[in-house]
């Protein structure tokens, strides 16, 4: 449904954000901390599901495989004709029904027409090919499964596209034209939702009407300026007219005990996916997902990020879901680490303080990002104070070992168990 809304391209905003992109961690490293586009953003803004089968699955039953072969036959027919590609216009003509349909033989089967529509939608808005005006062969198996009601996890594949495109944009010369694929407009909307709009003529988002998706707030709008020092950690938890927050946003905290006998609703299952590190498998690309580096975006206090890929995240048996009213902060050791301007010696080091023996069970491998190499990170302390003030926390409270939740309520995404004692 989000495809029907128009988002004018804001090249200035995208270029500005891309300057802070760090391919190693797939996060924006701002002077005040890390943030990124997460699976939650792709789900809430784009409407793409994190649940279901992978888009790359090739295990098709004979019936579905036969449909793929039929649709590829239609596509081959267009590729053999001028202009030697399955253009969107020709594709629409081939499957058009009614009295105005060009003379191209008998009308298509309604099921084939449905698959053709989904192939067109996927090619235009979700997984476009380099030739953006054509229906790619890669979307047809996905369209066939969707037409049969198969639930597909589109969000991880879309986010992989976004990460790879941000890396591509970061690594390209600023004077070179870069062709960005996929629903990259989500990066713009992410910026509008997460940062306070600025400038002499600040634009007010559209009011959502009943049934409209979140992205409709920015339909036809093009805010030119954002304040990069006013980050909003949890925009989807804020009350908004005609916006129904997901069910994991409750007024009280929750502890989920995962077992074979416990069935979670789709929203809570999605939340578990949002906070679980994984490798995102896109269509023709892959990227790693590090939600523990941006814990405050999920309502957790931020600790020094470790190497969570050394753990089997599938062994997690308990998850803590923060209250939507909770305002996250940072731990004392994260604050001390972040304000340390010389991190060269810490890079690739191991720090036993990341996991006490009785809490973590073993030492955690630590992955550090060197933030001190550039002039814009000189005043780390002042910048961090600003972001703490933005989350209504006084800098003096950082004298405590953990800011935000009680000392016994520590969340460790890198251990075998996510638990609140």
Tab-separated table of C-alpha atoms in Angstrom:
chain	number	residue	atom	x	y	z
A	1	UNK	CA	0.000	0.000	0.000
A	2	UNK	CA	2.919	2.365	0.637
A	3	UNK	CA	3.740	2.224	-3.085
A	4	UNK	CA	0.879	4.605	-3.945
A	5	UNK	CA	2.411	7.480	-1.972
A	6	UNK	CA	4.829	9.935	-3.544
A	7	UNK	CA	8.096	10.763	-1.809
A	8	UNK	CA	10.033	13.500	-3.654
A	9	UNK	CA	13.739	12.734	-3.872
A	10	UNK	CA	15.818	14.676	-1.344
A	11	UNK	CA	19.368	14.255	-2.613
A	12	UNK	CA	20.784	16.723	-0.083
A	13	UNK	CA	19.466	14.726	2.864
A	14	UNK	CA	20.597	11.380	1.471
A	15	UNK	CA	24.107	12.687	0.753
A	16	UNK	CA	24.325	14.259	4.186
A	17	UNK	CA	23.350	11.025	5.926
A	18	UNK	CA	25.651	8.926	3.745
A	19	UNK	CA	28.674	10.885	4.997
A	20	UNK	CA	28.154	9.287	8.415
A	21	UNK	CA	27.667	5.754	7.047
A	22	UNK	CA	30.135	3.093	8.223
A	23	UNK	CA	30.101	-0.050	6.019
A	24	UNK	CA	31.925	-2.145	8.616
A	25	UNK	CA	29.028	-1.925	11.064
A	26	UNK	CA	26.189	-0.884	8.711
A	27	UNK	CA	25.409	2.058	10.990
A	28	UNK	CA	25.506	5.842	10.836
A	29	UNK	CA	28.252	6.983	13.209
A	30	UNK	CA	27.219	10.450	14.343
A	31	UNK	CA	29.252	12.544	16.792
A	32	UNK	CA	26.820	11.581	19.574
A	33	UNK	CA	26.555	7.853	18.857
A	34	UNK	CA	25.465	5.184	16.397
A	35	UNK	CA	22.082	4.783	14.714
A	36	UNK	CA	20.817	2.923	11.682
A	37	UNK	CA	17.847	1.876	9.598
A	38	UNK	CA	16.572	-1.279	11.302
A	39	UNK	CA	14.164	-4.050	10.451
A	40	UNK	CA	11.613	-2.217	12.592
A	41	UNK	CA	11.930	0.866	10.367
A	42	UNK	CA	11.482	-1.188	7.204
A	43	UNK	CA	8.462	-2.908	8.764
A	44	UNK	CA	6.769	0.224	10.160
A	45	UNK	CA	7.533	2.584	7.269
A	46	UNK	CA	7.493	0.253	4.273
A	47	UNK	CA	5.010	-2.312	5.529
A	48	UNK	CA	7.359	-5.199	4.677
A	49	UNK	CA	7.124	-8.304	6.859
A	50	UNK	CA	10.072	-9.792	8.752
A	51	UNK	CA	8.222	-13.086	9.122
A	52	UNK	CA	7.884	-15.839	6.555
A	53	UNK	CA	10.052	-17.702	4.071
A	54	UNK	CA	13.217	-16.216	2.607
A	55	UNK	CA	12.809	-14.544	-0.781
A	56	UNK	CA	15.793	-16.579	-1.980
A	57	UNK	CA	14.227	-19.962	-1.314
A	58	UNK	CA	14.332	-22.136	-4.447
A	59	UNK	CA	12.395	-25.055	-2.976
A	60	UNK	CA	9.279	-24.793	-5.170
A	61	UNK	CA	6.704	-27.516	-5.572
A	62	UNK	CA	5.999	-28.709	-9.166
A	63	UNK	CA	2.924	-26.488	-9.474
A	64	UNK	CA	4.779	-23.302	-8.522
A	65	UNK	CA	7.802	-24.243	-10.621
A	66	UNK	CA	5.468	-24.682	-13.599
A	67	UNK	CA	4.016	-21.192	-13.068
A	68	UNK	CA	7.520	-19.719	-12.943
A	69	UNK	CA	8.317	-21.401	-16.258
A	70	UNK	CA	5.131	-20.017	-17.837
A	71	UNK	CA	5.847	-16.455	-16.678
A	72	UNK	CA	9.436	-16.682	-17.847
A	73	UNK	CA	8.049	-17.723	-21.238
A	74	UNK	CA	5.956	-14.532	-21.401
A	75	UNK	CA	8.986	-12.501	-20.441
A	76	UNK	CA	11.199	-14.186	-23.055
A	77	UNK	CA	8.636	-13.323	-25.699
A	78	UNK	CA	9.014	-9.617	-24.883
A	79	UNK	CA	12.810	-9.797	-24.666
A	80	UNK	CA	12.947	-11.221	-28.185
A	81	UNK	CA	10.954	-8.303	-29.558
A	82	UNK	CA	11.944	-4.664	-29.735
A	83	UNK	CA	13.283	-2.974	-27.599
A	84	UNK	CA	14.798	-6.307	-26.477
A	85	UNK	CA	13.527	-6.097	-22.909
A	86	UNK	CA	10.406	-6.775	-20.860
A	87	UNK	CA	9.584	-3.101	-20.384
A	88	UNK	CA	6.907	-2.164	-17.879
A	89	UNK	CA	4.704	-0.723	-20.630
A	90	UNK	CA	4.903	-3.828	-22.829
A	91	UNK	CA	4.390	-6.062	-19.791
A	92	UNK	CA	1.183	-4.203	-18.908
A	93	UNK	CA	-0.022	-4.450	-22.491
A	94	UNK	CA	0.608	-8.196	-22.606
A	95	UNK	CA	-1.596	-8.863	-19.574
A	96	UNK	CA	-4.172	-6.134	-20.135
A	97	UNK	CA	-7.806	-7.256	-20.192
A	98	UNK	CA	-10.943	-5.597	-21.536
A	99	UNK	CA	-12.025	-4.073	-24.876
A	100	UNK	CA	-9.010	-1.733	-25.112
A	101	UNK	CA	-6.507	-4.581	-25.013
A	102	UNK	CA	-4.136	-4.628	-28.009
A	103	UNK	CA	-4.546	-7.566	-30.383
A	104	UNK	CA	-2.099	-10.048	-28.834
A	105	UNK	CA	-4.122	-13.248	-28.888
A	106	UNK	CA	-6.462	-14.586	-26.198
A	107	UNK	CA	-6.819	-12.820	-22.880
A	108	UNK	CA	-4.477	-14.096	-20.148
A	109	UNK	CA	-5.528	-16.455	-17.403
A	110	UNK	CA	-6.621	-14.470	-14.284
A	111	UNK	CA	-3.990	-16.246	-12.173
A	112	UNK	CA	-1.265	-15.321	-14.667
A	113	UNK	CA	-2.541	-11.744	-14.638
A	114	UNK	CA	-2.216	-11.677	-10.842
A	115	UNK	CA	1.365	-12.969	-11.010
A	116	UNK	CA	2.151	-10.427	-13.724
A	117	UNK	CA	0.854	-7.595	-11.533
A	118	UNK	CA	2.984	-8.743	-8.572
A	119	UNK	CA	6.037	-9.059	-10.849
A	120	UNK	CA	5.505	-5.503	-12.054
A	121	UNK	CA	5.098	-4.210	-8.489
A	122	UNK	CA	8.229	-6.001	-7.276
A	123	UNK	CA	10.230	-4.704	-10.249
A	124	UNK	CA	9.108	-1.106	-9.812
A	125	UNK	CA	9.077	-0.659	-6.048
A	126	UNK	CA	10.885	-3.453	-4.203
A	127	UNK	CA	13.625	-5.260	-6.155
A	128	UNK	CA	14.274	-3.301	-9.372
A	129	UNK	CA	16.997	-4.404	-11.758
A	130	UNK	CA	19.690	-2.083	-13.126
A	131	UNK	CA	17.412	-1.495	-16.083
A	132	UNK	CA	14.710	0.012	-13.893
A	133	UNK	CA	12.135	0.147	-16.675
A	134	UNK	CA	11.948	-3.625	-17.125
A	135	UNK	CA	10.512	-6.644	-15.310
A	136	UNK	CA	13.458	-8.668	-14.064
A	137	UNK	CA	13.629	-12.430	-14.167
A	138	UNK	CA	14.658	-12.437	-10.493
A	139	UNK	CA	11.239	-11.261	-9.241
A	140	UNK	CA	9.094	-13.889	-10.970
A	141	UNK	CA	9.638	-16.753	-8.445
A	142	UNK	CA	8.869	-14.277	-5.641
A	143	UNK	CA	5.706	-13.109	-7.402
A	144	UNK	CA	4.530	-16.692	-7.971
A	145	UNK	CA	4.841	-17.555	-4.283
A	146	UNK	CA	3.111	-14.341	-3.200
A	147	UNK	CA	0.240	-15.064	-5.596
A	148	UNK	CA	-0.303	-18.407	-3.863
A	149	UNK	CA	-0.529	-16.776	-0.423
A	150	UNK	CA	2.966	-17.793	0.717
A	151	UNK	CA	4.193	-15.451	3.459
A	152	UNK	CA	7.599	-14.040	2.545
A	153	UNK	CA	10.051	-12.090	4.702
A	154	UNK	CA	10.552	-9.121	2.380
A	155	UNK	CA	11.945	-6.781	5.076
A	156	UNK	CA	15.378	-8.469	5.480
A	157	UNK	CA	15.903	-8.483	1.704
A	158	UNK	CA	14.858	-4.817	1.416
A	159	UNK	CA	17.172	-3.807	4.270
A	160	UNK	CA	20.077	-5.674	2.660
A	161	UNK	CA	19.446	-3.592	-0.496
A	162	UNK	CA	19.435	-0.394	1.576
A	163	UNK	CA	22.674	-1.242	3.402
A	164	UNK	CA	24.472	-2.185	0.198
A	165	UNK	CA	23.292	0.990	-1.530
A	166	UNK	CA	24.399	3.188	1.370
A	167	UNK	CA	27.824	1.548	1.195
A	168	UNK	CA	27.898	2.088	-2.562
A	169	UNK	CA	26.965	5.738	-2.103
A	170	UNK	CA	29.590	6.195	0.616
A	171	UNK	CA	32.383	4.673	-1.463
A	172	UNK	CA	31.604	6.528	-4.709
A	173	UNK	CA	33.126	9.854	-5.638
A	174	UNK	CA	30.708	12.680	-4.855
A	175	UNK	CA	30.829	13.848	-8.483
A	176	UNK	CA	29.812	10.458	-9.884
A	177	UNK	CA	26.178	9.597	-10.616
A	178	UNK	CA	25.203	6.578	-8.501
A	179	UNK	CA	22.341	4.269	-9.492
A	180	UNK	CA	20.633	3.195	-6.237
A	181	UNK	CA	18.273	0.218	-6.384
A	182	UNK	CA	15.434	-0.854	-4.146
A	183	UNK	CA	13.080	1.263	-2.006
A	184	UNK	CA	15.830	3.700	-1.052
A	185	UNK	CA	13.248	6.370	-0.222
A	186	UNK	CA	12.912	4.614	3.138
A	187	UNK	CA	16.251	6.208	4.089
A	188	UNK	CA	14.706	9.644	3.528
A	189	UNK	CA	11.592	8.788	5.526
A	190	UNK	CA	13.805	7.339	8.263
A	191	UNK	CA	15.570	10.707	8.446
A	192	UNK	CA	12.277	12.601	8.638
A	193	UNK	CA	10.936	10.319	11.383
A	194	UNK	CA	14.107	10.164	13.462
A	195	UNK	CA	15.369	13.753	13.349
A	196	UNK	CA	13.693	17.021	14.182
A	197	UNK	CA	12.895	19.033	11.066
A	198	UNK	CA	14.711	22.359	10.875
A	199	UNK	CA	14.945	25.449	8.689
A	200	UNK	CA	13.054	28.737	8.323
A	201	UNK	CA	9.941	27.094	6.848
A	202	UNK	CA	9.526	23.880	8.800
A	203	UNK	CA	7.088	21.465	7.151
A	204	UNK	CA	4.373	19.862	9.254
A	205	UNK	CA	3.777	16.167	8.465
A	206	UNK	CA	0.400	15.183	7.033
A	207	UNK	CA	-2.232	13.957	9.454
A	208	UNK	CA	-2.822	10.241	9.078
A	209	UNK	CA	-6.322	9.249	8.027
A	210	UNK	CA	-7.856	5.993	9.282
A	211	UNK	CA	-6.254	3.001	7.575
A	212	UNK	CA	-3.311	4.920	6.105
A	213	UNK	CA	0.244	3.597	6.569
A	214	UNK	CA	2.811	5.592	8.525
A	215	UNK	CA	4.621	6.654	5.359
A	216	UNK	CA	1.557	8.689	4.299
A	217	UNK	CA	2.664	11.389	6.771
A	218	UNK	CA	5.280	12.429	4.205
A	219	UNK	CA	3.234	12.101	1.018
A	220	UNK	CA	4.378	14.785	-1.514
A	221	UNK	CA	6.376	16.579	1.229
A	222	UNK	CA	10.056	17.410	0.869
A	223	UNK	CA	11.591	18.768	4.089
A	224	UNK	CA	14.927	20.278	3.109
A	225	UNK	CA	16.695	20.380	6.466
A	226	UNK	CA	16.942	18.208	9.562
A	227	UNK	CA	18.734	18.818	12.843
A	228	UNK	CA	21.343	16.069	13.139
A	229	UNK	CA	21.720	16.663	16.890
A	230	UNK	CA	18.065	15.973	17.751
A	231	UNK	CA	17.678	12.237	17.225
A	232	UNK	CA	14.372	10.603	18.231
A	233	UNK	CA	15.152	7.136	19.527
A	234	UNK	CA	11.645	5.626	19.531
A	235	UNK	CA	9.327	7.517	17.163
A	236	UNK	CA	6.870	4.636	16.718
A	237	UNK	CA	6.133	4.494	20.459
A	238	UNK	CA	4.785	8.062	20.496
A	239	UNK	CA	1.023	8.542	20.418
A	240	UNK	CA	-0.102	9.697	16.985
A	241	UNK	CA	-3.617	10.187	15.673
A	242	UNK	CA	-4.808	7.215	13.591
A	243	UNK	CA	-1.502	5.391	14.155
A	244	UNK	CA	-1.893	2.011	15.817
A	245	UNK	CA	1.432	1.081	17.459
A	246	UNK	CA	2.523	-2.568	17.215
A	247	UNK	CA	1.523	-4.767	20.152
A	248	UNK	CA	5.062	-4.885	21.559
A	249	UNK	CA	4.622	-1.234	22.565
A	250	UNK	CA	2.897	-1.653	25.919
A	251	UNK	CA	2.716	0.667	28.921
A	252	UNK	CA	4.456	-1.963	31.063
A	253	UNK	CA	7.554	-4.041	30.375
A	254	UNK	CA	7.262	-7.684	29.344
A	255	UNK	CA	9.410	-10.802	29.677
A	256	UNK	CA	8.957	-13.358	26.917
A	257	UNK	CA	9.881	-16.957	27.724
A	258	UNK	CA	10.282	-18.687	24.391
A	259	UNK	CA	9.431	-22.372	24.229
A	260	UNK	CA	7.803	-24.853	21.885
A	261	UNK	CA	4.559	-24.515	23.821
A	262	UNK	CA	4.486	-20.702	23.705
A	263	UNK	CA	3.038	-19.102	20.607
A	264	UNK	CA	3.791	-15.403	20.114
A	265	UNK	CA	1.598	-13.142	18.021
A	266	UNK	CA	3.070	-11.688	14.829
A	267	UNK	CA	4.032	-8.364	16.429
A	268	UNK	CA	6.048	-9.972	19.233
A	269	UNK	CA	7.632	-12.451	16.824
A	270	UNK	CA	8.605	-9.472	14.692
A	271	UNK	CA	10.141	-7.710	17.701
A	272	UNK	CA	12.303	-10.756	18.397
A	273	UNK	CA	13.528	-10.516	14.780
A	274	UNK	CA	14.181	-6.777	15.149
A	275	UNK	CA	16.631	-7.269	18.041
A	276	UNK	CA	18.310	-10.464	16.784
A	277	UNK	CA	21.650	-10.022	14.945
A	278	UNK	CA	21.660	-11.880	11.641
A	279	UNK	CA	22.855	-11.891	8.066
A	280	UNK	CA	20.374	-10.230	5.748
A	281	UNK	CA	19.946	-12.133	2.496
A	282	UNK	CA	18.763	-9.843	-0.254
A	283	UNK	CA	18.196	-10.493	-3.938
A	284	UNK	CA	21.751	-10.625	-5.217
A	285	UNK	CA	23.274	-9.051	-2.099
A	286	UNK	CA	23.989	-9.768	1.562
A	287	UNK	CA	24.627	-7.579	4.597
A	288	UNK	CA	25.083	-8.059	8.330
A	289	UNK	CA	22.556	-6.689	10.794
A	290	UNK	CA	23.848	-5.342	14.131
A	291	UNK	CA	20.857	-4.224	16.264
A	292	UNK	CA	22.905	-4.411	19.498
A	293	UNK	CA	24.910	-1.388	18.317
A	294	UNK	CA	21.742	0.737	18.333
A	295	UNK	CA	20.016	-0.722	21.405
A	296	UNK	CA	18.432	2.608	22.351
A	297	UNK	CA	16.322	2.462	19.188
A	298	UNK	CA	14.566	-0.556	20.746
A	299	UNK	CA	14.247	0.897	24.241
A	300	UNK	CA	17.332	-0.726	25.796
A	301	UNK	CA	20.203	1.013	27.536
A	302	UNK	CA	23.265	1.074	25.281
A	303	UNK	CA	26.356	-0.867	26.319
A	304	UNK	CA	29.679	-1.302	24.500
A	305	UNK	CA	28.886	-3.444	21.435
A	306	UNK	CA	30.533	-6.856	21.328
A	307	UNK	CA	30.796	-9.530	18.654
A	308	UNK	CA	27.371	-11.179	18.843
A	309	UNK	CA	28.057	-13.420	15.856
A	310	UNK	CA	30.247	-15.603	18.059
A	311	UNK	CA	27.069	-16.741	19.822
A	312	UNK	CA	24.212	-18.938	18.718
A	313	UNK	CA	21.330	-16.483	18.896
A	314	UNK	CA	18.850	-19.294	18.308
A	315	UNK	CA	19.542	-20.477	21.856
A	316	UNK	CA	17.917	-17.359	23.328
A	317	UNK	CA	15.111	-18.469	25.641
A	318	UNK	CA	14.057	-15.180	27.254
A	319	UNK	CA	13.512	-11.703	25.845
A	320	UNK	CA	12.889	-8.494	27.712
A	321	UNK	CA	10.504	-6.080	25.972
A	322	UNK	CA	10.803	-2.550	27.406
A	323	UNK	CA	7.823	-0.358	28.137
A	324	UNK	CA	6.988	2.101	25.383
A	325	UNK	CA	7.193	4.852	28.019
A	326	UNK	CA	10.778	4.017	28.987
A	327	UNK	CA	13.466	6.464	27.906
A	328	UNK	CA	16.732	4.583	27.290
A	329	UNK	CA	20.186	5.832	28.242
A	330	UNK	CA	23.770	4.552	28.183
A	331	UNK	CA	25.851	2.562	30.633
A	332	UNK	CA	28.749	4.188	32.443
A	333	UNK	CA	31.351	2.094	30.633
A	334	UNK	CA	29.834	2.965	27.261
A	335	UNK	CA	29.960	6.636	28.194
A	336	UNK	CA	33.610	6.326	29.263
A	337	UNK	CA	34.461	4.412	26.083
A	338	UNK	CA	32.654	6.816	23.795
A	339	UNK	CA	34.252	9.963	25.221
A	340	UNK	CA	37.731	8.397	24.869
A	341	UNK	CA	39.138	10.132	21.797
A	342	UNK	CA	42.023	7.702	21.271
A	343	UNK	CA	40.527	4.334	20.349
A	344	UNK	CA	43.295	3.156	18.032
A	345	UNK	CA	44.733	0.864	20.654
A	346	UNK	CA	41.315	-0.531	21.515
A	347	UNK	CA	40.381	-1.550	18.004
A	348	UNK	CA	40.044	-5.342	17.655
A	349	UNK	CA	40.799	-5.703	21.366
A	350	UNK	CA	39.038	-7.868	23.912
A	351	UNK	CA	37.568	-6.294	27.039
A	352	UNK	CA	36.612	-8.562	29.914
A	353	UNK	CA	34.426	-5.808	31.349
A	354	UNK	CA	31.884	-6.502	28.622
A	355	UNK	CA	30.732	-9.676	30.316
A	356	UNK	CA	31.265	-10.618	33.946
A	357	UNK	CA	31.789	-14.329	34.417
A	358	UNK	CA	28.602	-14.862	36.389
A	359	UNK	CA	26.502	-12.809	33.966
A	360	UNK	CA	27.795	-13.744	30.546
A	361	UNK	CA	29.365	-17.119	31.140
A	362	UNK	CA	32.425	-16.276	29.037
A	363	UNK	CA	34.379	-13.327	27.706
A	364	UNK	CA	32.800	-11.415	24.872
A	365	UNK	CA	34.734	-10.499	21.750
A	366	UNK	CA	34.628	-6.750	21.297
A	367	UNK	CA	34.339	-4.904	18.028
A	368	UNK	CA	35.261	-1.215	18.176
A	369	UNK	CA	34.777	1.558	15.670
A	370	UNK	CA	37.475	4.206	15.473
A	371	UNK	CA	35.603	7.500	15.768
A	372	UNK	CA	38.563	9.734	16.532
A	373	UNK	CA	40.121	9.966	13.088
A	374	UNK	CA	38.019	12.887	11.878
A	375	UNK	CA	37.732	16.456	13.131
A	376	UNK	CA	33.958	16.298	13.511
A	377	UNK	CA	34.330	13.876	16.429
A	378	UNK	CA	36.652	16.122	18.464
A	379	UNK	CA	34.058	17.262	20.961
A	380	UNK	CA	32.624	13.878	21.861
A	381	UNK	CA	31.733	14.830	25.434
A	382	UNK	CA	29.682	17.892	24.479
A	383	UNK	CA	27.879	16.024	21.694
A	384	UNK	CA	27.020	13.118	23.979
A	385	UNK	CA	25.676	15.537	26.568
A	386	UNK	CA	23.351	16.987	23.929
A	387	UNK	CA	21.917	13.604	23.043
A	388	UNK	CA	21.492	12.722	26.704
A	389	UNK	CA	19.631	15.991	27.219
A	390	UNK	CA	17.472	15.155	24.198
A	391	UNK	CA	16.423	11.938	25.942
A	392	UNK	CA	15.721	13.937	29.125
A	393	UNK	CA	18.685	12.528	31.048
A	394	UNK	CA	21.087	14.594	33.108
A	395	UNK	CA	24.755	13.968	32.484
A	396	UNK	CA	25.329	13.626	36.221
A	397	UNK	CA	23.232	10.461	36.351
A	398	UNK	CA	25.935	8.699	34.337
A	399	UNK	CA	27.854	8.277	37.592
A	400	UNK	CA	25.648	5.245	38.120
A	401	UNK	CA	26.817	2.005	36.523
A	402	UNK	CA	23.689	1.759	34.390
A	403	UNK	CA	21.437	4.566	33.192
A	404	UNK	CA	17.757	3.983	32.521
A	405	UNK	CA	16.854	0.630	34.026
A	406	UNK	CA	17.761	-0.702	37.436
A	407	UNK	CA	21.118	-2.383	37.912
A	408	UNK	CA	19.466	-5.819	37.940
A	409	UNK	CA	17.744	-5.151	34.635
A	410	UNK	CA	20.608	-5.442	32.201
A	411	UNK	CA	19.939	-6.617	28.661
A	412	UNK	CA	22.732	-8.527	26.920
A	413	UNK	CA	22.094	-9.286	23.266
A	414	UNK	CA	25.332	-11.248	23.016
A	415	UNK	CA	24.747	-13.920	25.652
A	416	UNK	CA	23.011	-17.275	25.413
A	417	UNK	CA	20.048	-15.872	27.314
A	418	UNK	CA	18.372	-12.482	27.140
A	419	UNK	CA	17.029	-12.191	30.647
A	420	UNK	CA	16.088	-9.687	33.288
A	421	UNK	CA	16.966	-10.912	36.759
